[in-house]
Coordinates of C-alpha atoms in Angstrom, one line a residue:
X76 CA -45.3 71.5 61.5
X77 CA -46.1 70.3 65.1
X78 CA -44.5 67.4 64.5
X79 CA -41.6 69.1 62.3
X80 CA -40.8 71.3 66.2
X81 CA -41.5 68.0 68.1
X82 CA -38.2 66.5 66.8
X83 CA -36.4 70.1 66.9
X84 CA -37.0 70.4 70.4
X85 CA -35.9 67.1 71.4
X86 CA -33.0 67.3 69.1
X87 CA -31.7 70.1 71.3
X88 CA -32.6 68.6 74.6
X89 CA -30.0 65.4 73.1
X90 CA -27.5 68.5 72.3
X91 CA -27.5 69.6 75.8
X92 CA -27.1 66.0 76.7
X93 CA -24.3 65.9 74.7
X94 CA -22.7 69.1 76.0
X95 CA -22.7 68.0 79.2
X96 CA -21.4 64.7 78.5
X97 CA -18.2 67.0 77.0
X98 CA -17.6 68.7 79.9
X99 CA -17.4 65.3 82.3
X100 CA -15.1 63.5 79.5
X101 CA -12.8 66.8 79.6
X102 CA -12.7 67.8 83.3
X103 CA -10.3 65.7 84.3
X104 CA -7.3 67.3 82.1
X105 CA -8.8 70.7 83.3
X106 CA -8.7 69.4 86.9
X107 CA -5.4 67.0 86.6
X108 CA -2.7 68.8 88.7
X109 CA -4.9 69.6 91.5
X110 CA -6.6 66.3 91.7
X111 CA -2.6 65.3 92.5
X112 CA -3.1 67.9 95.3
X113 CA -6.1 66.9 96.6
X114 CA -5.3 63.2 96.5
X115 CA -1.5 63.3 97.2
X116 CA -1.1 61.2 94.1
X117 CA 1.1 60.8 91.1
X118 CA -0.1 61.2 87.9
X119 CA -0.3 57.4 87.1
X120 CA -2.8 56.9 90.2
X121 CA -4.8 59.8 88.8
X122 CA -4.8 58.7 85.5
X123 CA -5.1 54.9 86.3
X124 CA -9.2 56.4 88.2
X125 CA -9.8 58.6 85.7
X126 CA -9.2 56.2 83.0
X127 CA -12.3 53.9 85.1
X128 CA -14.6 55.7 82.7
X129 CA -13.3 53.7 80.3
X130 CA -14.3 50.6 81.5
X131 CA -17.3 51.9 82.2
X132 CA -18.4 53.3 79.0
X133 CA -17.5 49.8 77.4
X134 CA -20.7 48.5 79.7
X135 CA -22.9 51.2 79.3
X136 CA -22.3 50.8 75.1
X137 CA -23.5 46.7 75.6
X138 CA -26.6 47.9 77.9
X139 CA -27.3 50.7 75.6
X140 CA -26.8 49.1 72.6
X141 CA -28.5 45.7 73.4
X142 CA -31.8 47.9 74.9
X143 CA -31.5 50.0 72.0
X144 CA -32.5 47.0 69.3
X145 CA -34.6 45.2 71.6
X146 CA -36.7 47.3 73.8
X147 CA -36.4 50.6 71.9
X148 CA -40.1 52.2 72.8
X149 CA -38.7 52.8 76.2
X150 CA -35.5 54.0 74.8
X151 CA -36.1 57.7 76.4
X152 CA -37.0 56.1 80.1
X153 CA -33.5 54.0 79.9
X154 CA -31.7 57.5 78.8
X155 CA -33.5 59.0 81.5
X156 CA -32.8 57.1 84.4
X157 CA -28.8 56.5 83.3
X158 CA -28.5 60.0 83.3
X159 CA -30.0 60.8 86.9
X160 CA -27.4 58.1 88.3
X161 CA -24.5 59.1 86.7
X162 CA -25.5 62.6 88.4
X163 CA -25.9 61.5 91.8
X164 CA -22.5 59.2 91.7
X165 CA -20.6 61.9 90.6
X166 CA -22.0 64.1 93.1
X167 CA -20.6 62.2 95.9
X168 CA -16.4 63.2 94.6
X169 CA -16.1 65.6 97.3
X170 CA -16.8 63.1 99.9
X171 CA -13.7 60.4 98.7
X172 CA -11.6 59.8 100.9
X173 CA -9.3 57.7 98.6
X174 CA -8.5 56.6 95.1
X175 CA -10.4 53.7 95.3
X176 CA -13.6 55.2 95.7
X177 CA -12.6 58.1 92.9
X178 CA -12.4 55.0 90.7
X179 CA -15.8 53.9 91.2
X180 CA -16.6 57.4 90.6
X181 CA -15.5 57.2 87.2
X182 CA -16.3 53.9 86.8
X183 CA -20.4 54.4 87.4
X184 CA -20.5 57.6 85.6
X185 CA -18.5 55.9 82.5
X186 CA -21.5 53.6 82.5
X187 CA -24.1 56.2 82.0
X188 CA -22.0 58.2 79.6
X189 CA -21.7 55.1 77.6
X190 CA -25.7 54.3 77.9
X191 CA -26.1 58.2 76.7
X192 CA -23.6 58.1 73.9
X193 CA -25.7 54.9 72.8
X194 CA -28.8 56.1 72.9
X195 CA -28.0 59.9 72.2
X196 CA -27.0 58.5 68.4
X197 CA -29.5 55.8 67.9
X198 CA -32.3 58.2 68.5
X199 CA -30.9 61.1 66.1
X200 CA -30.6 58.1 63.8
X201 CA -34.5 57.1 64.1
X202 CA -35.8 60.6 64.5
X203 CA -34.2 62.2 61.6
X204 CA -34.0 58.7 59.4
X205 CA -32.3 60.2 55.9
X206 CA -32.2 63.4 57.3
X207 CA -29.9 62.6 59.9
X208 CA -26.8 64.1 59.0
X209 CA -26.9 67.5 60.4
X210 CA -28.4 66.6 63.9
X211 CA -25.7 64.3 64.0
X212 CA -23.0 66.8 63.5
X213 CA -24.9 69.0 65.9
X214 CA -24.8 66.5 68.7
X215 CA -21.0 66.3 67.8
X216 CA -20.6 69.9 68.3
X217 CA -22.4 69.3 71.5
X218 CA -19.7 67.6 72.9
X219 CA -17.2 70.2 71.5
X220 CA -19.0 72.7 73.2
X221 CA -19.0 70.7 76.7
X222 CA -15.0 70.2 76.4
X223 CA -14.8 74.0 76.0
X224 CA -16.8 74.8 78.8
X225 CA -15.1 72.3 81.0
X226 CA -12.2 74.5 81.8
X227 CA -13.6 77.9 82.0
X228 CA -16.1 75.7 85.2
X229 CA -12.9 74.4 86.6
X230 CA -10.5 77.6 86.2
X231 CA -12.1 79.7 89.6
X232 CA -11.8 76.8 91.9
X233 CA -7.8 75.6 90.9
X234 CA -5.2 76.0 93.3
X235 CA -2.5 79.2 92.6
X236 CA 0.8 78.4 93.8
X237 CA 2.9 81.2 95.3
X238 CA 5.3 81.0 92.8
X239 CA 3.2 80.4 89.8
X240 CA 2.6 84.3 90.3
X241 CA 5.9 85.4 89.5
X242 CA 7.1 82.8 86.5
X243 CA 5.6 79.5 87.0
X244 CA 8.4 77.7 87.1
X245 CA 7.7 75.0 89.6
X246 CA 4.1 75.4 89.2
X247 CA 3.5 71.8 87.8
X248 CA 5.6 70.4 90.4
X249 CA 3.6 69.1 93.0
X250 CA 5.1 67.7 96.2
X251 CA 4.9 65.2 98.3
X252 CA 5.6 63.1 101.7
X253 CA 7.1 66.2 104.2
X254 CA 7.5 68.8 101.8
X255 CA 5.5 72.1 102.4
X256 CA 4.1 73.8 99.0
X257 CA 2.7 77.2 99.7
X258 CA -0.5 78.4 97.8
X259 CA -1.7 81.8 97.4
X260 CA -5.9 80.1 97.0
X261 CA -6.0 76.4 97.5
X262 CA -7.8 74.4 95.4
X263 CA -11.7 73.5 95.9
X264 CA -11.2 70.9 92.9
X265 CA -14.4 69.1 94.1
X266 CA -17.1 71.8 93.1
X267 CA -16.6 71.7 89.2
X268 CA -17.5 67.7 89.7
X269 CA -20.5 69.1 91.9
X270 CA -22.0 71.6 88.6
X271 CA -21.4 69.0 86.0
X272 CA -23.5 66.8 88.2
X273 CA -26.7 68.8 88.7
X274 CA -26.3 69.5 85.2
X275 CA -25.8 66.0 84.1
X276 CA -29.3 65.4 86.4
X277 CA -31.1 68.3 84.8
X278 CA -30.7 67.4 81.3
X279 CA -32.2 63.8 81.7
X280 CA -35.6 65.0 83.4
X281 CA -37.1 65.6 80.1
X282 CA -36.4 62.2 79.1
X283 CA -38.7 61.3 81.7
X284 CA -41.1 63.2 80.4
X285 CA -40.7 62.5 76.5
X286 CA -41.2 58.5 78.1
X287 CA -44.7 59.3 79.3
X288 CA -45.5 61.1 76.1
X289 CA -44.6 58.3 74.1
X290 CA -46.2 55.7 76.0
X291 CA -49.6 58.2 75.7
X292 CA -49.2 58.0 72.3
X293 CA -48.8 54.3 72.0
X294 CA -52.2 53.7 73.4
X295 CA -54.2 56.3 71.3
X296 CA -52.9 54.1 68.0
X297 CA -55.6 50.9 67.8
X298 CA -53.6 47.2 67.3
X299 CA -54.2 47.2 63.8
X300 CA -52.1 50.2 63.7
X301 CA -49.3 49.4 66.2
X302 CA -48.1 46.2 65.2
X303 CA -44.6 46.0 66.5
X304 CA -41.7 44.9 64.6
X305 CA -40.5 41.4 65.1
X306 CA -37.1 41.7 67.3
X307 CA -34.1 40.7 65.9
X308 CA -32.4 37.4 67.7
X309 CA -29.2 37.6 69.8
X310 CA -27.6 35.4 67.2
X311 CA -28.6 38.1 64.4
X312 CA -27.7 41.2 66.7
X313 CA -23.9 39.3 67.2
X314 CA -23.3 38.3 63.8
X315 CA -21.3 40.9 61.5
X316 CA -22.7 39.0 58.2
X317 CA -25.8 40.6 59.2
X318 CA -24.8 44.3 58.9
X319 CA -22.5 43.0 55.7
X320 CA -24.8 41.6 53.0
X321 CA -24.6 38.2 54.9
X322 CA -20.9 37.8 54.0
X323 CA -19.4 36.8 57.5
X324 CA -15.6 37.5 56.1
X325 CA -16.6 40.9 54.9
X326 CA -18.5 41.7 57.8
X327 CA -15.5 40.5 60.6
X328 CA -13.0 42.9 58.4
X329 CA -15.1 45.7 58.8
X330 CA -15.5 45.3 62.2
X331 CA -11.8 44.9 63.0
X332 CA -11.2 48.1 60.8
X333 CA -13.6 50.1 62.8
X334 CA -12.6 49.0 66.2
X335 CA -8.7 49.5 65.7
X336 CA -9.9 52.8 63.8
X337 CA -11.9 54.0 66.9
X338 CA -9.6 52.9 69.7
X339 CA -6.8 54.9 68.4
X340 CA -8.8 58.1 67.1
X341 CA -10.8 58.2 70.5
X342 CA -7.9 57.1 72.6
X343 CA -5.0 59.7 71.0
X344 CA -7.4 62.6 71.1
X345 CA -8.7 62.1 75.2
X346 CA -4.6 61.5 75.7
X347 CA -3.9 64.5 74.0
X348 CA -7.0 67.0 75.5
X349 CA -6.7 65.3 79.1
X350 CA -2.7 65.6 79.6
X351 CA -2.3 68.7 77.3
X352 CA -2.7 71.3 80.7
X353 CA -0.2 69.7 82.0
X354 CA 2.3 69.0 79.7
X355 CA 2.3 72.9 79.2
X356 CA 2.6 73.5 83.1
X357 CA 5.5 71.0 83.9
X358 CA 7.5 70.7 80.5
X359 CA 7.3 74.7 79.0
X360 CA 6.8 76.3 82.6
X361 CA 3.1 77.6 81.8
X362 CA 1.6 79.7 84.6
X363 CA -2.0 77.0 85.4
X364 CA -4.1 80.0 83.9
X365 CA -2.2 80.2 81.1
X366 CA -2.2 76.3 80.3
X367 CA -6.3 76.3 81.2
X368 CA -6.4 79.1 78.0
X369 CA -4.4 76.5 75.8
X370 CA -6.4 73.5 77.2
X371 CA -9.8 75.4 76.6
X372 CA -7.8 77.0 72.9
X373 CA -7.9 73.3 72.2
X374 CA -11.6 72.0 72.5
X375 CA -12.6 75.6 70.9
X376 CA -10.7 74.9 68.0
X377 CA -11.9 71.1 68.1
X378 CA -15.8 72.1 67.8
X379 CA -14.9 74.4 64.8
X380 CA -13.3 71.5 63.0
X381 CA -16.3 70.0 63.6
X382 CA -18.3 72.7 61.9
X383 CA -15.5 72.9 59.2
X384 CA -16.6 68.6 58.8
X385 CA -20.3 69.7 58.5
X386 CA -19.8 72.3 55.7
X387 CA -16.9 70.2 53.8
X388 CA -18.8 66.9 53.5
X389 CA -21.4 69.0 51.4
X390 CA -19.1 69.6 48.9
X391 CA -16.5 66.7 48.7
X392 CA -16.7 62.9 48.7
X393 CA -16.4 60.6 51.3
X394 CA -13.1 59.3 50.0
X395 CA -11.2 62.4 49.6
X396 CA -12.3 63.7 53.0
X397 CA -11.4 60.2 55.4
X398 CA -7.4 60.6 53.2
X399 CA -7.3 64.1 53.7
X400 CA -8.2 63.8 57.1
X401 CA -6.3 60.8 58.4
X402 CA -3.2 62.0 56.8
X403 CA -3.2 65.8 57.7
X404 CA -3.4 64.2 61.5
X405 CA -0.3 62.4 61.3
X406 CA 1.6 65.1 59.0
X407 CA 0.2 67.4 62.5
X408 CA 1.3 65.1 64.7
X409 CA 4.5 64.0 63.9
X410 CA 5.3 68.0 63.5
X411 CA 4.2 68.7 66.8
X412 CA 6.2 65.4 68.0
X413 CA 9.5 67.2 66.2
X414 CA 8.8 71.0 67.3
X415 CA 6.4 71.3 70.4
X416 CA 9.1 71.5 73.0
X417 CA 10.9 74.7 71.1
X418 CA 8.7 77.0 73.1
X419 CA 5.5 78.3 74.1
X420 CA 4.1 79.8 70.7
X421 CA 5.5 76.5 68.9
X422 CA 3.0 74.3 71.5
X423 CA 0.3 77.1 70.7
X424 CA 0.3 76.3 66.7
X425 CA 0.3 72.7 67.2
X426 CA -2.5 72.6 69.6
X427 CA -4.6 74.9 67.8
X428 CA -4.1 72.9 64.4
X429 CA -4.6 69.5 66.3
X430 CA -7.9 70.5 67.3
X431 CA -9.0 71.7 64.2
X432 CA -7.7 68.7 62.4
X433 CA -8.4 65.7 64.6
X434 CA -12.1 66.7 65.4
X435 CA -13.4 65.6 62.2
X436 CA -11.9 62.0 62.2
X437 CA -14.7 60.7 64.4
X438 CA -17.9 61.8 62.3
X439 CA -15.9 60.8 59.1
X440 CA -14.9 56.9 60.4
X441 CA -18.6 56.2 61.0
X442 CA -20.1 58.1 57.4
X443 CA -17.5 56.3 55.5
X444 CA -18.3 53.1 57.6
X445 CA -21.9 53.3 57.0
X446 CA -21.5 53.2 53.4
X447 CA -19.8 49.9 53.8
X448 CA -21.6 47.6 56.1
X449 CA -25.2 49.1 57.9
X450 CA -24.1 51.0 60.9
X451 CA -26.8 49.9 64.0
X452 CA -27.1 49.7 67.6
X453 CA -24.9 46.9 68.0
X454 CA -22.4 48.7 65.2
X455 CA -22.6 51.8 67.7
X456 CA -21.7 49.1 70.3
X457 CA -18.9 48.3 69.1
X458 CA -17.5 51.9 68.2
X459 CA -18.5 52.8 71.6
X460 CA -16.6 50.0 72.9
X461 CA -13.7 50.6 71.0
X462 CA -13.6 54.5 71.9
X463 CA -13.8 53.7 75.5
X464 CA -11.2 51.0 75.5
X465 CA -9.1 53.8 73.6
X466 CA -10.0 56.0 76.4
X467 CA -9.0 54.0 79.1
X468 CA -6.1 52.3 77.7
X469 CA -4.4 55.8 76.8
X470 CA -5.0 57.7 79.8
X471 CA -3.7 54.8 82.1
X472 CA -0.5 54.2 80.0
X473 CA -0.3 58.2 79.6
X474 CA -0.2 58.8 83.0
X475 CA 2.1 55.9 84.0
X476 CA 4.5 57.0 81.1
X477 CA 4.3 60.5 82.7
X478 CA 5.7 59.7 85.6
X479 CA 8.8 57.5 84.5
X480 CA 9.7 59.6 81.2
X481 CA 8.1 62.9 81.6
X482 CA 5.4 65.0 79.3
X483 CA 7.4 64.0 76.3
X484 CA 5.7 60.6 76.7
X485 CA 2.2 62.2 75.4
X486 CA 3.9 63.0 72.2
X487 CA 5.0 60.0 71.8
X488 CA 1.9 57.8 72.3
X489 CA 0.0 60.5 69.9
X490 CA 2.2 59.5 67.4
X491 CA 1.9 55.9 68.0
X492 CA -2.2 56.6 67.4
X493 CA -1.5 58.5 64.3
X494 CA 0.5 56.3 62.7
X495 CA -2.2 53.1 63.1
X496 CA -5.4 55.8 61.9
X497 CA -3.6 56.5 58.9
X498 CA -2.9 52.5 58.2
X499 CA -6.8 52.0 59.0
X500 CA -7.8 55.1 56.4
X501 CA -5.8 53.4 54.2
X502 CA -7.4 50.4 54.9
X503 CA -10.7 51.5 53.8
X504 CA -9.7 53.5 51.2
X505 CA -9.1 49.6 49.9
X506 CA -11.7 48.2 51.0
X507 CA -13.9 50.7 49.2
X508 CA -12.5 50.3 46.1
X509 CA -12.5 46.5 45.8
X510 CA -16.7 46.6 46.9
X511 CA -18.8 49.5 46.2
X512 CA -20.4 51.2 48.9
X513 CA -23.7 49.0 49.8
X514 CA -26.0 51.6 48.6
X515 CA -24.7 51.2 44.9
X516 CA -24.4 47.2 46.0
X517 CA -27.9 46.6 46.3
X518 CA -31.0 47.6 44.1
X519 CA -33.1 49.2 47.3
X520 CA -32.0 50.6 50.1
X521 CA -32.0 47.8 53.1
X522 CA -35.6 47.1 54.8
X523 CA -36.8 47.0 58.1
X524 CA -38.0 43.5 59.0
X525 CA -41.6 44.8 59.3
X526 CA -41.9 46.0 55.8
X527 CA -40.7 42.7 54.5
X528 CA -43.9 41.5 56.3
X529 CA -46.1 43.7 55.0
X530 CA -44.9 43.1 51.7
X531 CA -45.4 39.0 52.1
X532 CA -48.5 39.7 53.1
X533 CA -49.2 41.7 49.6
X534 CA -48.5 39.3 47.6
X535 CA -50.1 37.0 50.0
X536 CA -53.5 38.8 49.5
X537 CA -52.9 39.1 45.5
X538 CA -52.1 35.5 44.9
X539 CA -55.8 34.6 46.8
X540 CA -57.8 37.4 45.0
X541 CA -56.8 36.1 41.5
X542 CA -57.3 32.3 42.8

């Protein structure tokens, strides 16, 4: 039972981890149009920092994925210590001067919200072992929850135009050089950055102290009892045949599926939920509080399809859920492409379905890819990778599209990411049905390296007692 509330407690401590890691990948769209104002920017310089997380979330996913396999008894220290970093960068955004140093911002706290995503999953993963499903979803939700949150922190401290009072027709329309805007509160953009940082600090100090429990309890076990598992090699770690029942081809498929499936997921849906605000403010004339209800609308309904994921994949298969879902996204998409620009209740529907029906694509990619090649550390690499390439790759181009073709742009790129998730679903789909999933492949499920050991040593011991 003790132990049963152990992992309970530290499962929540990696949802609140999780939450807060929603609200710093989503308060950037909350924050977009004033970040303009506060930086005298276009949208293309704003995007071109924010997408810096990007960058570095793809380092943060090798350091967190390589530590994860080789040094994972200090696993909590290195989740720890990320987190406290990340915290203290951001807290320095209300003393930029310039958008150089706002990319470094990002840049440093992409890198510890890489190492968190890492390690967050990896540790569900060994905690829960073949219990791990719900947690999972939980920690999902976590991050549902954080992107909710992020615009109801941001909301009191947003600029109010004077005229976004009486229609909000030029409310999106920042200016610049000599022109004067007048505001009826100006914005103090920098202290939502400020929260999400103490509470990005706060909810790695456990860590610190789940490191010194674990180290305590390392010592109390005698060597006969704590004999450590024999590390895997670099060469084994980088090699796909190894997570593929040693077939290289099959393994380098997979891995090209799962990346092209990931940047496009990740990368359409933080294009979508960081531009959506202000598409509504600058292309349908939404007043900013107005647009911050849509944005936040959007998340809400993104951590029920979440939930909706959870209680579905008890009662259908894996198959029918990764079709359904891939190609209700681009039926949703390409609708909203065709009608979101009719009006405000049209953009309403759209974004409400989105959310529901794009939140379960992640989950679903990495159950369905487990079932075909092992899904590790250096697997969560490389969807980690992917996701953050997505992120940065969309964002950028978002924001430099923005500003040469307007908020229609954003539709358009969605599209463009729907289109190649539903050619990946397919994909796999076909892939699935040419090689059974690996648990029907093979007669026992896979073993650690240890146990193999242990078993050697069996029959080891049997051979010399009957000699």
């Amino acid at each position: 039972m003790a132990s049963q509330r152990y992992l309970i407690i530290k499962t929540l401590f990696l949802i609140s981890i999780a939450i807060c890691k929603g609200m710093y990948s989503e308060i950037p769209g909350a924050t977009m149009i004033d970040l303009k104002i506060l930086f005298n920017a276009k949208y293309e310089q704003i995007s071109r920092s924010v997408s810096a997380r990007g960058i570095g979330s793809i380092i943060g996913g090798f350091i967190g994925g390589f530590f994860m396999d080789r040094f994972r008894d200090w696993s909590d220290l290195l989740l720890a210590v990320f987190l406290t970093l990340g915290g203290f960068v951001l807290l320095f955004l209300p003393f930029v001067h310039d958008l150089g140093f706002l990319w470094f911002v990002f840049f440093a706290t992409g890198i510890s919200s890489g190492v968190a995503n890492i390690a967050i999953n990896v540790g569900v993963l060994l905690m829960w072992e073949e219990k791990a499903a719900p947690p999972l979803h939980a920690i999902h939700m976590g991050f549902g929850v954080g992107a909710i949150l992020a615009p109801l922190v941001a909301n009191p401290f947003l600029a109010v135009p004077a005229d976004d009072q009486m229609n909000g027709s030029s409310a999106g329309n920042t200016s610049f050089g000599n022109t004067t805007k007048h505001y009826l509160k100006e914005s103090a953009v920098q202290y939502p950055f400020v929260i999400i940082a103490f509470l990005i600090i706060g909810s790695g100090i456990p860590f610190f102290v789940y490191q010194c429990l674990h180290i305590k309890e390392r010592k109390a076990y005698s060597p006969i009892n704590s004999e450590e598992r024999r590390k895997p090699s670099l060469k084994e770690m980088i090699n796909p045949a190894t997570y593929a029942d040693g077939s290289l081809f099959y393994g380098c498929v997979m891995f090209c599926l799962l990346f092209v499936y990931y940047f496009m997921t990740v990368g359409g849906e933080q294009m979508f939920g960081n531009f959506v605000r202000s598409f509504a403010v600058d292309n349908l004339h939404f007043s900013r509080n107005h647009a911050s209800y849509l944005d936040t609308a959007f998340w809400a309904c993104f951590t029920v399809g979440r939930f909706i994921g959870i209680v579905s994949s008890k009662f259908f298969s894996l198959r029918f859920l990764l079709i359904t879902e891939v190609a209700l996204n681009f039926i949703s998409v390409t609708a909203m492409d065709i009608s979101a620009t009719k009006g405000p209740s049209y953009l309403w529907g759209f974004t409400i379905a989105q959310g529901l029906i794009a939140a379960p694509l992640y989950p679903i990619g990495m159950s369905f890819g487990n079932t075909l090649v092992k899904i590790s550390g250096v697997c969560l690499t490389l969807i980690e990778v992917a996701g953050s390439l997505g992120d940065f790759t969309f964002i950028w181009l978002a924001g430099k599209y923005y500003d040469s073709y307007g908020p229609q742009a954003i539709l358009y790129g969605y599209q463009a990411s729907s289109i190649l998730v539903l050619i990946v679903g397919i994909c796999f789909l076909i892939v699935s049905c040419l090689r059974k999933d690996r648990f029907s492949r093979t007669e026992f499920s896979p073993c650690e390296l240890p146990v193999s050991s242990e078993v050697n040593e069996i029959e080891t011991s049997d051979s010399n007692k009957r000699k």
